[in-house]
Amino acid sequence: TFILHMLFTPSLVYAGAYNIAFMPAIKRGLNFIQRKHIYFVALYFLFAVLWLLNLIPLIGLVSVFLAYPILYGAIVVALE
């Protein structure tokens, strides 16, 4: 699940932020991983840490409302 989520996060962001159809979003997402893989791995590492913080009750609540929007904003900026 974690690997699949990692591979399709750029595609999800492309589809949501830029209103791109399914197949072009997947192609652009995989192209982004290929072109900027170091930047993507760093952002996804932070995403994984936030994912794990959801298991801690109070910290998970804070991460959902504060850290996730900042991280998704960084991913959107990286995809431009």
Short mmCIF file of C-alpha atoms in Angstrom, two decimals:
data_model
loop_
_atom_site.label_atom_id
_atom_site.label_comp_id
_atom_site.label_asym_id
_atom_site.label_seq_id
_atom_site.Cartn_x
_atom_site.Cartn_y
_atom_site.Cartn_z
CA THR A 1 0.00 0.00 0.00
CA PHE A 2 2.79 2.40 0.91
CA ILE A 3 4.69 1.84 -2.36
CA LEU A 4 1.53 2.19 -4.47
CA HIS A 5 0.60 5.36 -2.65
CA MET A 6 4.12 6.68 -3.20
CA LEU A 7 3.99 6.00 -6.93
CA PHE A 8 0.59 7.58 -7.49
CA THR A 9 0.78 10.64 -5.20
CA PRO A 10 2.14 12.92 -7.97
CA SER A 11 -0.61 11.68 -10.28
CA LEU A 12 -3.26 12.39 -7.66
CA VAL A 13 -1.90 15.88 -7.14
CA TYR A 14 -1.78 16.52 -10.89
CA ALA A 15 -5.37 15.36 -11.26
CA GLY A 16 -6.60 17.38 -8.31
CA ALA A 17 -4.58 20.57 -8.55
CA TYR A 18 -4.38 20.95 -12.32
CA ASN A 19 -7.63 19.21 -13.36
CA ILE A 20 -5.88 16.76 -15.70
CA ALA A 21 -7.51 13.53 -16.92
CA PHE A 22 -6.53 10.13 -15.51
CA MET A 23 -4.00 8.82 -18.04
CA PRO A 24 -2.17 12.12 -18.67
CA ALA A 25 -1.93 12.60 -14.89
CA ILE A 26 -0.34 9.18 -14.46
CA LYS A 27 2.11 9.86 -17.32
CA ARG A 28 3.08 13.24 -15.88
CA GLY A 29 3.36 11.83 -12.37
CA LEU A 30 5.70 9.04 -13.43
CA ASN A 31 7.67 11.50 -15.55
CA PHE A 32 8.03 13.75 -12.50
CA ILE A 33 9.36 10.84 -10.44
CA GLN A 34 11.85 10.08 -13.19
CA ARG A 35 13.03 13.69 -13.67
CA LYS A 36 13.13 14.91 -10.06
CA HIS A 37 13.48 11.68 -8.12
CA ILE A 38 15.69 13.07 -5.34
CA TYR A 39 13.28 15.93 -4.63
CA PHE A 40 10.34 13.52 -4.78
CA VAL A 41 11.92 11.04 -2.36
CA ALA A 42 12.66 13.83 0.12
CA LEU A 43 9.08 15.11 -0.03
CA TYR A 44 7.67 11.62 0.20
CA PHE A 45 9.85 10.86 3.21
CA LEU A 46 8.25 13.83 4.96
CA PHE A 47 4.85 12.57 3.83
CA ALA A 48 5.62 9.14 5.32
CA VAL A 49 6.59 10.72 8.64
CA LEU A 50 3.28 12.59 8.69
CA TRP A 51 1.49 9.39 7.82
CA LEU A 52 3.05 7.72 10.86
CA LEU A 53 2.21 10.68 13.07
CA ASN A 54 -1.47 9.99 12.43
CA LEU A 55 -1.13 7.00 14.74
CA ILE A 56 -0.43 9.29 17.72
CA PRO A 57 -3.80 10.72 18.80
CA LEU A 58 -3.19 14.42 19.53
CA ILE A 59 -0.18 14.88 17.27
CA GLY A 60 -2.04 13.20 14.41
CA LEU A 61 -4.83 15.74 14.66
CA VAL A 62 -2.37 18.63 14.50
CA SER A 63 -0.54 17.07 11.56
CA VAL A 64 -3.75 16.68 9.55
CA PHE A 65 -4.73 20.33 9.90
CA LEU A 66 -1.31 22.00 9.83
CA ALA A 67 1.36 19.83 8.27
CA TYR A 68 -0.58 18.10 5.47
CA PRO A 69 -1.65 21.35 3.74
CA ILE A 70 1.91 22.65 3.86
CA LEU A 71 3.32 19.40 2.49
CA TYR A 72 0.74 19.10 -0.28
CA GLY A 73 1.43 22.73 -1.16
CA ALA A 74 5.12 21.88 -1.49
CA ILE A 75 4.24 18.93 -3.74
CA VAL A 76 2.05 21.16 -5.93
CA VAL A 77 4.87 23.69 -6.24
CA ALA A 78 7.32 20.90 -7.12
CA LEU A 79 5.04 19.65 -9.89
CA GLU A 80 4.80 23.03 -11.64
#
